[in-house]
CSV table of C-alpha atoms in Angstrom, one decimal:
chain,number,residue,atom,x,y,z
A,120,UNK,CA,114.7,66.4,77.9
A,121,UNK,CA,111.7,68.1,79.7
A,122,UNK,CA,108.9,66.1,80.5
A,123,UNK,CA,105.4,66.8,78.1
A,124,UNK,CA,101.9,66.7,80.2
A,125,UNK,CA,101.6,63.4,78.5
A,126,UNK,CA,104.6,62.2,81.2
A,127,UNK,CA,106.8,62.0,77.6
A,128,UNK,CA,110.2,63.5,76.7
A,129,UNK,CA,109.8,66.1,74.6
A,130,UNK,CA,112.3,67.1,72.0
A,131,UNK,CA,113.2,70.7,70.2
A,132,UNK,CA,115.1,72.6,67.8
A,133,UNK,CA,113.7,75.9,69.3
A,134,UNK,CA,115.2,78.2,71.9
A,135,UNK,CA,114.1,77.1,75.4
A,136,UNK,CA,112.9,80.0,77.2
A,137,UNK,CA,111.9,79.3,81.4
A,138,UNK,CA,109.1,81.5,82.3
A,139,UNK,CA,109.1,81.6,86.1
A,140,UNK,CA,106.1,81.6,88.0
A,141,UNK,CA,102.6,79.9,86.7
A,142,UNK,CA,100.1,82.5,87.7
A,143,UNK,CA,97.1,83.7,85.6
A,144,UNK,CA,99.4,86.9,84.6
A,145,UNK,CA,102.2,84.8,83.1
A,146,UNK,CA,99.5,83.2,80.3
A,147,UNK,CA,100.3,86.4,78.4
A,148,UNK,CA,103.9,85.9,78.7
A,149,UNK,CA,104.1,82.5,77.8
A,150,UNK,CA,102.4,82.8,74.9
A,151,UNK,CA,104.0,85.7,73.1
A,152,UNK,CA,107.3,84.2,74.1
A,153,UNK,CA,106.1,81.0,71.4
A,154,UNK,CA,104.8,83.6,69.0
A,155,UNK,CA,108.3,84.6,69.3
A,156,UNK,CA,109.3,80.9,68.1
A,157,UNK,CA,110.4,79.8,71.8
A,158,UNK,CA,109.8,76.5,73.6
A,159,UNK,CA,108.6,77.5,76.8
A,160,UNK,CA,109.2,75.9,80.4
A,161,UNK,CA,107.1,77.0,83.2
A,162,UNK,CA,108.8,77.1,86.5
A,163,UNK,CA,106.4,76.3,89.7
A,164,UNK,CA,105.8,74.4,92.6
A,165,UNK,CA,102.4,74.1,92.1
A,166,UNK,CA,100.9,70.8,90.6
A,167,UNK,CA,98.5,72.6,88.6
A,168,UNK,CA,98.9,76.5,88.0
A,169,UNK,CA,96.8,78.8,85.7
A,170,UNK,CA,99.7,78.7,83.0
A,171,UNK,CA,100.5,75.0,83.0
A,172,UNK,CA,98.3,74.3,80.8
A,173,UNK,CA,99.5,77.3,78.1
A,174,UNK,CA,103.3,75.9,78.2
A,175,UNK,CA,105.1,73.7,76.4
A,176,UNK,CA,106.6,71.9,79.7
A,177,UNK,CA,106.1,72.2,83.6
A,178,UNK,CA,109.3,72.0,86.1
A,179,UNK,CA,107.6,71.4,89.5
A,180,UNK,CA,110.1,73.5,91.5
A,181,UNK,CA,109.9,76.0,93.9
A,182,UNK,CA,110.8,79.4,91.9
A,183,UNK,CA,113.0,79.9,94.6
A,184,UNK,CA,115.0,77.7,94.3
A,185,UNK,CA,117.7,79.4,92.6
A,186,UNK,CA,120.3,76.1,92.5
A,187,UNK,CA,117.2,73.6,90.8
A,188,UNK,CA,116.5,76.4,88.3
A,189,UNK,CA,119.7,76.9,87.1
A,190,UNK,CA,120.7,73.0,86.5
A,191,UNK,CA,117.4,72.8,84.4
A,192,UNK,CA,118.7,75.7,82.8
A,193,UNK,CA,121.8,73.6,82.4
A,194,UNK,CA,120.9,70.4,81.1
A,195,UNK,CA,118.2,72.5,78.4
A,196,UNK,CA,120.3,74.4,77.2
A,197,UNK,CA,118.0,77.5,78.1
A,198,UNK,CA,118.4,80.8,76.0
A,199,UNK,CA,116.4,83.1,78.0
A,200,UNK,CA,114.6,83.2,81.9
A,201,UNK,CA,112.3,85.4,82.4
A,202,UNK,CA,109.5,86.4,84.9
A,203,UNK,CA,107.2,90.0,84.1
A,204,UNK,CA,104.8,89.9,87.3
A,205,UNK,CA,106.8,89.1,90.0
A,206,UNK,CA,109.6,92.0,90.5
A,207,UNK,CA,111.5,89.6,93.4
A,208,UNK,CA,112.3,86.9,91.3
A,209,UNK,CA,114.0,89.0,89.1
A,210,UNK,CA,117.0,88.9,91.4
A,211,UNK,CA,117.3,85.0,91.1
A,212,UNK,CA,116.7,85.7,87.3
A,213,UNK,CA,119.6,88.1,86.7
A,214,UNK,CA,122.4,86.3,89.5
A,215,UNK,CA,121.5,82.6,87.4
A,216,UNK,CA,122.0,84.5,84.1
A,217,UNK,CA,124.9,86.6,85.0
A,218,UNK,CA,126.6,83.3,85.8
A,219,UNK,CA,125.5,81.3,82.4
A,220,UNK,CA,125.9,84.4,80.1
A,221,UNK,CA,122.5,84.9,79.7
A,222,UNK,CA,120.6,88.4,78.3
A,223,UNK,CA,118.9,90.4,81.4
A,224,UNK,CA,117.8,93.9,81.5
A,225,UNK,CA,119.7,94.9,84.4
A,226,UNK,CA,122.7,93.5,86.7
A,227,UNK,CA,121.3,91.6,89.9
A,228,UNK,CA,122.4,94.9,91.8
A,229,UNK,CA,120.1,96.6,90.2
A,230,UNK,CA,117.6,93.4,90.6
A,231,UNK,CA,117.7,93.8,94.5
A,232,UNK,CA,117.5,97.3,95.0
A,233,UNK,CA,114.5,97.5,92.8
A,234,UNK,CA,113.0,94.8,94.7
A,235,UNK,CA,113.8,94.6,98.5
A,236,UNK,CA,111.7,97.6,99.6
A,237,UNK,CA,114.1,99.0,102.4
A,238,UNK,CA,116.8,99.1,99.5
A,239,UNK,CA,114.4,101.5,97.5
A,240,UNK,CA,112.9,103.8,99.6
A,241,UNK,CA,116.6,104.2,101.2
A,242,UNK,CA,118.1,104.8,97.7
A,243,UNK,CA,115.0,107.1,97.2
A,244,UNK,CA,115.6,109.1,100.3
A,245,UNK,CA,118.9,109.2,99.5
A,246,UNK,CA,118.5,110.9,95.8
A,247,UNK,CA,116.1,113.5,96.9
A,248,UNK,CA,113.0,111.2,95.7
A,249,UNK,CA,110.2,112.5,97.5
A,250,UNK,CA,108.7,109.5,99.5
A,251,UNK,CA,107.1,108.6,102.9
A,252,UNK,CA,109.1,108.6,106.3
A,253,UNK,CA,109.5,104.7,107.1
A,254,UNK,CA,111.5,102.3,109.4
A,255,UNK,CA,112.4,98.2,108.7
A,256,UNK,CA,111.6,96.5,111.8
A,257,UNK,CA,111.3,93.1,113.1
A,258,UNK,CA,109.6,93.2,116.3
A,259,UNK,CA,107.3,95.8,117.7
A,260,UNK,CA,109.6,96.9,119.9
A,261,UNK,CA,111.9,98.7,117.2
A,262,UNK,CA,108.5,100.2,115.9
A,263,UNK,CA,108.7,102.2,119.8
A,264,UNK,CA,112.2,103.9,119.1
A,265,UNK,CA,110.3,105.6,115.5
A,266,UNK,CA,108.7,108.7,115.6
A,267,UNK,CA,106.4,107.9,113.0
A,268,UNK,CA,102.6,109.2,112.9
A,269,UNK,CA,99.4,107.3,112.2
A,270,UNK,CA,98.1,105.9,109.9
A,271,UNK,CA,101.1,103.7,109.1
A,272,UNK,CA,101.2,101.0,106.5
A,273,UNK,CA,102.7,97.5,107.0
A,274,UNK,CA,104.5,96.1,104.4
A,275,UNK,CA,106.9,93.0,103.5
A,276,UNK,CA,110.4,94.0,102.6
A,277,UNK,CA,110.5,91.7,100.1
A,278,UNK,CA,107.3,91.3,99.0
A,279,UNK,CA,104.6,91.7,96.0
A,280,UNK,CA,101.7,93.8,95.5
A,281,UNK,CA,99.7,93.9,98.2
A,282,UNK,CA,100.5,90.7,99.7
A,283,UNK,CA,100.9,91.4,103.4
A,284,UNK,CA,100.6,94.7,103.2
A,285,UNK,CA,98.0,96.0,105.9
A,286,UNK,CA,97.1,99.4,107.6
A,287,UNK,CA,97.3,100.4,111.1
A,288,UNK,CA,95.2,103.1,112.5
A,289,UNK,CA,96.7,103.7,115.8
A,290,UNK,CA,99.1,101.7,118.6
A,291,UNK,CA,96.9,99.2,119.3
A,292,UNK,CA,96.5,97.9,115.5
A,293,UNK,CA,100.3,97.8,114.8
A,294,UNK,CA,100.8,94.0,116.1
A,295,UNK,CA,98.6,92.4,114.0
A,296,UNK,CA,99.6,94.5,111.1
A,297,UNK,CA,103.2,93.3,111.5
A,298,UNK,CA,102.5,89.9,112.3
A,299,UNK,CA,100.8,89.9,108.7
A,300,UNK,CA,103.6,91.1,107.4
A,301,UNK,CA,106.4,89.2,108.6
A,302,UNK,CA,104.1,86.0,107.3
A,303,UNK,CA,104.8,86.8,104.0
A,304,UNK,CA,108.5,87.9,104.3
A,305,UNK,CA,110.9,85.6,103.8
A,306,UNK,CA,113.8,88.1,105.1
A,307,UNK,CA,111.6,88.2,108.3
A,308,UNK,CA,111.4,92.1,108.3
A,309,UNK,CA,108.7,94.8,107.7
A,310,UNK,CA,108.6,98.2,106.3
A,311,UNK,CA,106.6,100.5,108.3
A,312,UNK,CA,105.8,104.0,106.3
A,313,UNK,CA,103.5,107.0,107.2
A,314,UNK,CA,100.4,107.8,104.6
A,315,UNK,CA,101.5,109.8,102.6
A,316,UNK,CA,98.5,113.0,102.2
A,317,UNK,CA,96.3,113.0,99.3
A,318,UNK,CA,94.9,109.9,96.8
A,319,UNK,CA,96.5,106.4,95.5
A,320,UNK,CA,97.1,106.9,91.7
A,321,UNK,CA,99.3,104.2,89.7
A,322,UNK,CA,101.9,105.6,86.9
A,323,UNK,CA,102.3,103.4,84.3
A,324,UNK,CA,105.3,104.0,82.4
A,325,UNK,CA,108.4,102.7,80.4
A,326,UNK,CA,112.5,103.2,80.1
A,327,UNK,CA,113.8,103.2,76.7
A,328,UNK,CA,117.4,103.9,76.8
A,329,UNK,CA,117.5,106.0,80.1
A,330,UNK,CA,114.5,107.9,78.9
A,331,UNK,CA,111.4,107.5,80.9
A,332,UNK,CA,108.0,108.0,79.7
A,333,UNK,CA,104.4,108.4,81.5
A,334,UNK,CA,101.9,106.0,79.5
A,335,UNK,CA,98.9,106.8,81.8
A,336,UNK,CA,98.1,107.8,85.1
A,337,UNK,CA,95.0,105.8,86.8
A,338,UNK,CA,92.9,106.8,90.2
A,339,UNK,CA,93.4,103.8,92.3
A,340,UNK,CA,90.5,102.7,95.0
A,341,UNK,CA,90.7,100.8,97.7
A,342,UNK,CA,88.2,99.5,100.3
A,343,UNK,CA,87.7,101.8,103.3
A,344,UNK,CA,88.5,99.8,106.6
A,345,UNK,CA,88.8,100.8,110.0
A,346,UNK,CA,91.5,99.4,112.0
A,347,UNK,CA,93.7,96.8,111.1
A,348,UNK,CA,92.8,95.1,107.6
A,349,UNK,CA,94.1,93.7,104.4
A,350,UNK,CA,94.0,96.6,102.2
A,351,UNK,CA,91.6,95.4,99.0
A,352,UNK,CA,92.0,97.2,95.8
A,353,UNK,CA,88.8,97.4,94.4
A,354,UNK,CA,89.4,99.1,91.2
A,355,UNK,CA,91.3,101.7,89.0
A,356,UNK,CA,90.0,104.9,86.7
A,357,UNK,CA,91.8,105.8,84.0
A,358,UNK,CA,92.7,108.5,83.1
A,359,UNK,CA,92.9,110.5,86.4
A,360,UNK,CA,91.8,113.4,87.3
A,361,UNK,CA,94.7,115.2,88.4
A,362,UNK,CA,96.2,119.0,88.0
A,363,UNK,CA,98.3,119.9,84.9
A,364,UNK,CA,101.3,120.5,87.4
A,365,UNK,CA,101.1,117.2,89.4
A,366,UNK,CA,101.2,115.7,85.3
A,367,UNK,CA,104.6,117.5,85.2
A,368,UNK,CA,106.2,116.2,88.7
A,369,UNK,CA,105.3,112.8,88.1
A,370,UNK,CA,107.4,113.1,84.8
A,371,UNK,CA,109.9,114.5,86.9
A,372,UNK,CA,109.8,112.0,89.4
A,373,UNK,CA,110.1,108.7,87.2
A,374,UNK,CA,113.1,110.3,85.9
A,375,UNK,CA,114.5,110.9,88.6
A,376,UNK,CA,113.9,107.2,89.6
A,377,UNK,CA,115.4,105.6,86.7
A,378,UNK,CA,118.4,107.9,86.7
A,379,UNK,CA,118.9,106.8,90.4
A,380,UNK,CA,118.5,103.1,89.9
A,381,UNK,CA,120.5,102.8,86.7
A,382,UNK,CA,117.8,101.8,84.3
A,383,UNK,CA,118.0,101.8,80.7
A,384,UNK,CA,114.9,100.1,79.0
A,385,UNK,CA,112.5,98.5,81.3
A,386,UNK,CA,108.7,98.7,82.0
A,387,UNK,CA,108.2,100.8,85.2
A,388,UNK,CA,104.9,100.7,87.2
A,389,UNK,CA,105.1,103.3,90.5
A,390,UNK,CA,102.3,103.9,93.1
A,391,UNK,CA,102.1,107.2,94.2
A,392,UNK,CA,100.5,109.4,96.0
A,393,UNK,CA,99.1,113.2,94.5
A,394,UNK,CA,97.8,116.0,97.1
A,395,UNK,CA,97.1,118.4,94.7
A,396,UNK,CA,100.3,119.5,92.7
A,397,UNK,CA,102.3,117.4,95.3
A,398,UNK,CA,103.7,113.7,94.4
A,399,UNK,CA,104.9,111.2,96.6
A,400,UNK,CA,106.2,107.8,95.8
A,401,UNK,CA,105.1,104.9,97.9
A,402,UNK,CA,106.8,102.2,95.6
A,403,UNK,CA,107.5,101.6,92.1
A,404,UNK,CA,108.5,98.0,90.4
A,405,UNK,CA,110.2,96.9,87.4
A,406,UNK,CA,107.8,94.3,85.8
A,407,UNK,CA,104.3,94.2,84.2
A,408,UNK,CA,101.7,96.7,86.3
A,409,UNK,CA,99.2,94.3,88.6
A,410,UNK,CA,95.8,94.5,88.9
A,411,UNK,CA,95.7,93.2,85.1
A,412,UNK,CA,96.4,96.9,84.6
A,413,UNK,CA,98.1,96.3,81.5
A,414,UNK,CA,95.7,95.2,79.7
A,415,UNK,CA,94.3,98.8,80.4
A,416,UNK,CA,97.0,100.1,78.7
A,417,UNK,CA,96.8,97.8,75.4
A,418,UNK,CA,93.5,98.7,75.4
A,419,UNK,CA,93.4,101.9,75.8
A,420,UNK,CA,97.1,103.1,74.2
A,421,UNK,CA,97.8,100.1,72.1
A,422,UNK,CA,100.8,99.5,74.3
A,423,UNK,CA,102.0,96.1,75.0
A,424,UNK,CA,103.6,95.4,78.4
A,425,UNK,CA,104.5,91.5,77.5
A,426,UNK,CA,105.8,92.2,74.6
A,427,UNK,CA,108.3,95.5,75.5
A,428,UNK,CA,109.4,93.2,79.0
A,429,UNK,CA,110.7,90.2,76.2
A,430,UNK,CA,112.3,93.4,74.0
A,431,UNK,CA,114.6,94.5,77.1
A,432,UNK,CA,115.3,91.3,78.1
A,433,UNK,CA,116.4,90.7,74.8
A,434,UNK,CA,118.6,93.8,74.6
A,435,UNK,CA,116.4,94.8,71.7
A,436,UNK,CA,114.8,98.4,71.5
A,437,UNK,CA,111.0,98.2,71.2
A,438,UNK,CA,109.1,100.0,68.6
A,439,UNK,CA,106.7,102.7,70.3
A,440,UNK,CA,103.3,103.7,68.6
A,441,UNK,CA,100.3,104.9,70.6
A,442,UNK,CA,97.1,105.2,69.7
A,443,UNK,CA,95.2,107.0,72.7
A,444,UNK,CA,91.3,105.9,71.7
A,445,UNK,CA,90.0,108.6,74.1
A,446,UNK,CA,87.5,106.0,76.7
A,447,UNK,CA,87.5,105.6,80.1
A,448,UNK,CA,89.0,102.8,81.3
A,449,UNK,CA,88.4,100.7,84.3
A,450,UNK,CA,89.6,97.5,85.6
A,451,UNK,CA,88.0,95.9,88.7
A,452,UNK,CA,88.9,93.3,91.2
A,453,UNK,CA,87.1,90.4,91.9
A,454,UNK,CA,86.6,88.7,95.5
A,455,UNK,CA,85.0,85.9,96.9
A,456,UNK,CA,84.2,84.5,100.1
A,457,UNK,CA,86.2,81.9,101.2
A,458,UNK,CA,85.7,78.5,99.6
A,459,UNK,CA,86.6,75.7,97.9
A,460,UNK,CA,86.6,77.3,93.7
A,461,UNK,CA,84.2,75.2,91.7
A,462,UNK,CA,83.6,77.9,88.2
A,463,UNK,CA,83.2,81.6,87.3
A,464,UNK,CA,80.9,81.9,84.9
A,465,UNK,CA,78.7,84.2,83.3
A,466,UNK,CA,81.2,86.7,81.6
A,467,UNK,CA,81.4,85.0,77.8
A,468,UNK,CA,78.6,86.8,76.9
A,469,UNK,CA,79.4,90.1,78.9
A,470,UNK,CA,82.6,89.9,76.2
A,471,UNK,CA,80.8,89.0,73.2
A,472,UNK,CA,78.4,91.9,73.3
A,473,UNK,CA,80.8,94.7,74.4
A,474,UNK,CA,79.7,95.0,78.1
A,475,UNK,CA,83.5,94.4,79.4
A,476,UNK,CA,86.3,94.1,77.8
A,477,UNK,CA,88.1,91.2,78.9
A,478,UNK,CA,88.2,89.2,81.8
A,479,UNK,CA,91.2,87.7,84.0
A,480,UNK,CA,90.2,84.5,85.9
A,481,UNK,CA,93.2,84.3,88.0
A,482,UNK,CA,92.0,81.0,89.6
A,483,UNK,CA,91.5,77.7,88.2
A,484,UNK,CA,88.7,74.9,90.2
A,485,UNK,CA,89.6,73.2,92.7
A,486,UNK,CA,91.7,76.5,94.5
A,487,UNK,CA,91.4,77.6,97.5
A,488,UNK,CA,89.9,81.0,98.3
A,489,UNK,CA,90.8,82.4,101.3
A,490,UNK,CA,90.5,86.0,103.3
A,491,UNK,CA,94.6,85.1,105.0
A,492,UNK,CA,95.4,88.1,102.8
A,493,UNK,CA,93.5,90.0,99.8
A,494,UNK,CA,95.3,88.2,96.9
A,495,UNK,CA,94.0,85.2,98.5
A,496,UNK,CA,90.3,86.8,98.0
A,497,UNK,CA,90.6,88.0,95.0
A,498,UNK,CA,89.6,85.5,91.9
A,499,UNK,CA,90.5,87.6,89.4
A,500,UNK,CA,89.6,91.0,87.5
A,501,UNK,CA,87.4,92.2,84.4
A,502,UNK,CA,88.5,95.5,82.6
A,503,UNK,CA,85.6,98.1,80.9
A,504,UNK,CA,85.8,100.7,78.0
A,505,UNK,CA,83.4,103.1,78.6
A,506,UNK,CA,82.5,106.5,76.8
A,507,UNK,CA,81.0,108.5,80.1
A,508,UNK,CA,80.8,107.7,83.7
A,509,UNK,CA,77.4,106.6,83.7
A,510,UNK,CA,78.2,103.9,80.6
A,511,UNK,CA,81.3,102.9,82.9
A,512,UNK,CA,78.5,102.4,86.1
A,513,UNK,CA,75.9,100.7,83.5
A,514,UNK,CA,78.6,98.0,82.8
A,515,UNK,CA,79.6,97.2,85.9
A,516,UNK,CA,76.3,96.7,87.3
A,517,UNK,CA,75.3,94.4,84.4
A,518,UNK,CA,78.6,92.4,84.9
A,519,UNK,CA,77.7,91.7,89.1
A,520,UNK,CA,74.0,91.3,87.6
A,521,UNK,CA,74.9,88.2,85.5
A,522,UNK,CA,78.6,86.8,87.1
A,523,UNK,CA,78.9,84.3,89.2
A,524,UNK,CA,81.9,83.0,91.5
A,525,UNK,CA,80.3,79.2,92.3
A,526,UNK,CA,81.9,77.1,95.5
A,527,UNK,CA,82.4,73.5,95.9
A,528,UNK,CA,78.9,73.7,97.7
A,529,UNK,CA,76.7,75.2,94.1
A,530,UNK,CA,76.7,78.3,96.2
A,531,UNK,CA,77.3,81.9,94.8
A,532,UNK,CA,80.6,83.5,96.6
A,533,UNK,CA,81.3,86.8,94.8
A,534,UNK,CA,81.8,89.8,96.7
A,535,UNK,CA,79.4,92.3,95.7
A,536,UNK,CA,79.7,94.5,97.7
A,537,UNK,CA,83.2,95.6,97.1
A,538,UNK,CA,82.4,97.3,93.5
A,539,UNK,CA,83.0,101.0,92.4
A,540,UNK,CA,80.5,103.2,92.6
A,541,UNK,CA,81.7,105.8,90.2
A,542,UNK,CA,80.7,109.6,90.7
A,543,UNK,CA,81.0,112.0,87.6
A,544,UNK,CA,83.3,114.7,89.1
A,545,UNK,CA,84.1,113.0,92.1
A,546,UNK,CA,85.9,110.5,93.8
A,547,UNK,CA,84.3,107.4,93.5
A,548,UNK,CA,83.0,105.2,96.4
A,549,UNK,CA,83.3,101.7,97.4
């Protein structure tokens, strides 16, 4: 029997469900998934995560380790494994549930290609999708046969978000930039892209029975750097500014992405970038949108990421209705310095009174903040529904008025000065 918090066997009569992967992103999960009437594991090798405490049971185990997960599956009797945050577990989710007859919303083909980052943007190339000119490399050496052109962005092949993911400005950046990369990839190999022209937006979308459509478009701002650098999202805008035509290639485009990947119903989140009417992807991924950008969405469109991710595992089809309430929406990252996490506090009353919306602490005290890469910085997000630009800015500046990120020391740590500046018919600055 799985082992309670209390160190005692606990017994059910409800379908065991293994959530894998603890972080702050999963609570949602979790919970929905016992709304659902499930008895929910947590899968992580962390002694404490941010979801522990939400689950019914904690299995200290790596998440991947593939051959541990599927004997707890095993001896459980688990119905259902499932992850919504982390597109490169879902390989390991779909090969251990292909092999005990398990529901998944895809084969584990279609796991990796959607995952490992040179499989996509070859299968992209391959299809027509328009995408940035790239190269997999695992020494710097390889980087000298490419003719690729500055700026050039350094990426994991198997990796997450924007973990390892760094920019390189000219020659003498680029070894830095793949060293951080190959830290974080356990395949020991980089993708290294052009920049695409024009601005970051993220497409939020879904697949229901082959048909994909575009929830929202957001403007997606990052901090400006020079040379090589993490790259920090600071913050999204929603909806974006774009042209009626670029609207109608991004349609296009997902389409063409789920028709080239084989997807049937799934949540899709892509990154892309618009120069005017043009669109280009830079990645897309399976899974719950980061940057808490789904709560955004329910927000905003009454649309439920958690909930439609259980439905096509499931092999159910999810009921769609929107209810667009017409705001701005923004959802900011939070940094600190680094430090030993002692609280955040300040933001209860921020959310009682309608300043913010809600609030994603994505560290719990005791954690280590660190500036190795930018997910390491960042403690978590807060997300505002605002009627103009300038109720959006009068928000903001009351939440980095009244928050606090507090180290082990008693010493304030937040980050203030990466915050959106937002500009009525503009871009805005960071």
């Amino acid at each position: 029997m799985p082992l309670g918090f209390d160190g005692l066997e606990c017994e059910t009569a409800k379908p065991f469900a293994l959530v894998l992967g603890g972080s702050s992103v999963h609570i949602p999960l979790v919970e929905k998934l016992q709304h659902r009437g499930y008895y929910v594991g947590l899968i992580d090798y962390l002694d404490n995560p941010p979801a522990k405490k939400y689950a019914d049971c904690h299995f200290q185990v790596s998440t991947f380790d593939k051959q541990a997960i599927k004997e707890i599956a095993i001896e459980h009797k688990v119905q259902l494994i499932i992850n919504c945050c982390l597109e490169y577990l879902n390989q390991i989710i779909c090969e251990i549930a292909e092999e005990l007859s398990l529901p998944v919303p895809y084969s584990s083909a279609t796991a990796k290609s959607v995952s490992d980052k040179l499989l996509m943007k070859t299968i992209m190339r391959e299809h027509g999708i328009p995408t940035s000119s790239f190269v997999c490399i695992s020494s710097l050496e390889e980087l000298d046969e490419a003719n690729l052109h500055y700026p050039l962005f350094v990426k994991p092949v198997d990796g997450s978000g924007s973990t390892g993911v760094s920019c390189a400005r000219d020659r003498h950046d680029v070894a830095a930039c793949l060293e951080n990369a190959l830290a974080f990839s356990r395949s020991g190999q980089a993708i290294v892209e052009e920049e695409s022209r024009g601005t970051e937006h993220n497409v939020y979308c879904y697949v229901l029975d082959g048909v994909t459509k575009v929830l929202l478009v957001s403007e997606k701002y990052c901090e400006a750097s020079d040379g090589f650098e993490n790259i920090k999202c600071i913050g999204t805008f929603a909806p974006a500014r774009i042209t009626e035509q670029a609207a109608k290639t991004i349609e296009l485009v997902v389409q063409e992405i789920s028709d080239a990947f084989s997807l049937r119903t799934t949540p899709l989140f892509a990154q892309v970038m618009i120069d005017g009417n043009d669109v280009s992807v830079i990645e897309f991924a399976c899974r719950v949108p980061g940057g808490y950008g789904n709560r955004s969405l329910e927000s905003k469109l009454s649309f439920d990421y958690y909930d439609y991710t259980i439905s096509s595992f499931l092999g159910e089809t999810p009921a769609i209705d929107l209810h667009d309430g017409g705001e701005i929406s923004i959802v900011h990252s939070l940094y600190a310095k680094p430090c030993i996490l002692a609280s955040i506090e300040g933001y209860e009353e921020l959310i009682q009174n309608g300043t913010i919306l809600d609030v994603n602490i994505a560290r719990v005290p005791g954690d280590v903040v660190s500036d190795e890469s930018c997910n390491r910085e960042k403690v978590g997000h807060f997300v505002v529904a605002a009627s103009t630009v300038e109720d959006a800015n009068r928000k903001m500046d009351a939440f980095f008025d009244s928050v606090r990120v507090v180290s082990a020391e008693g010493v304030n740590v937040l980050r203030t000065d990466l915050r959106l500046d937002l500009k009525e018919d503009s871009a805005p600055s960071v």
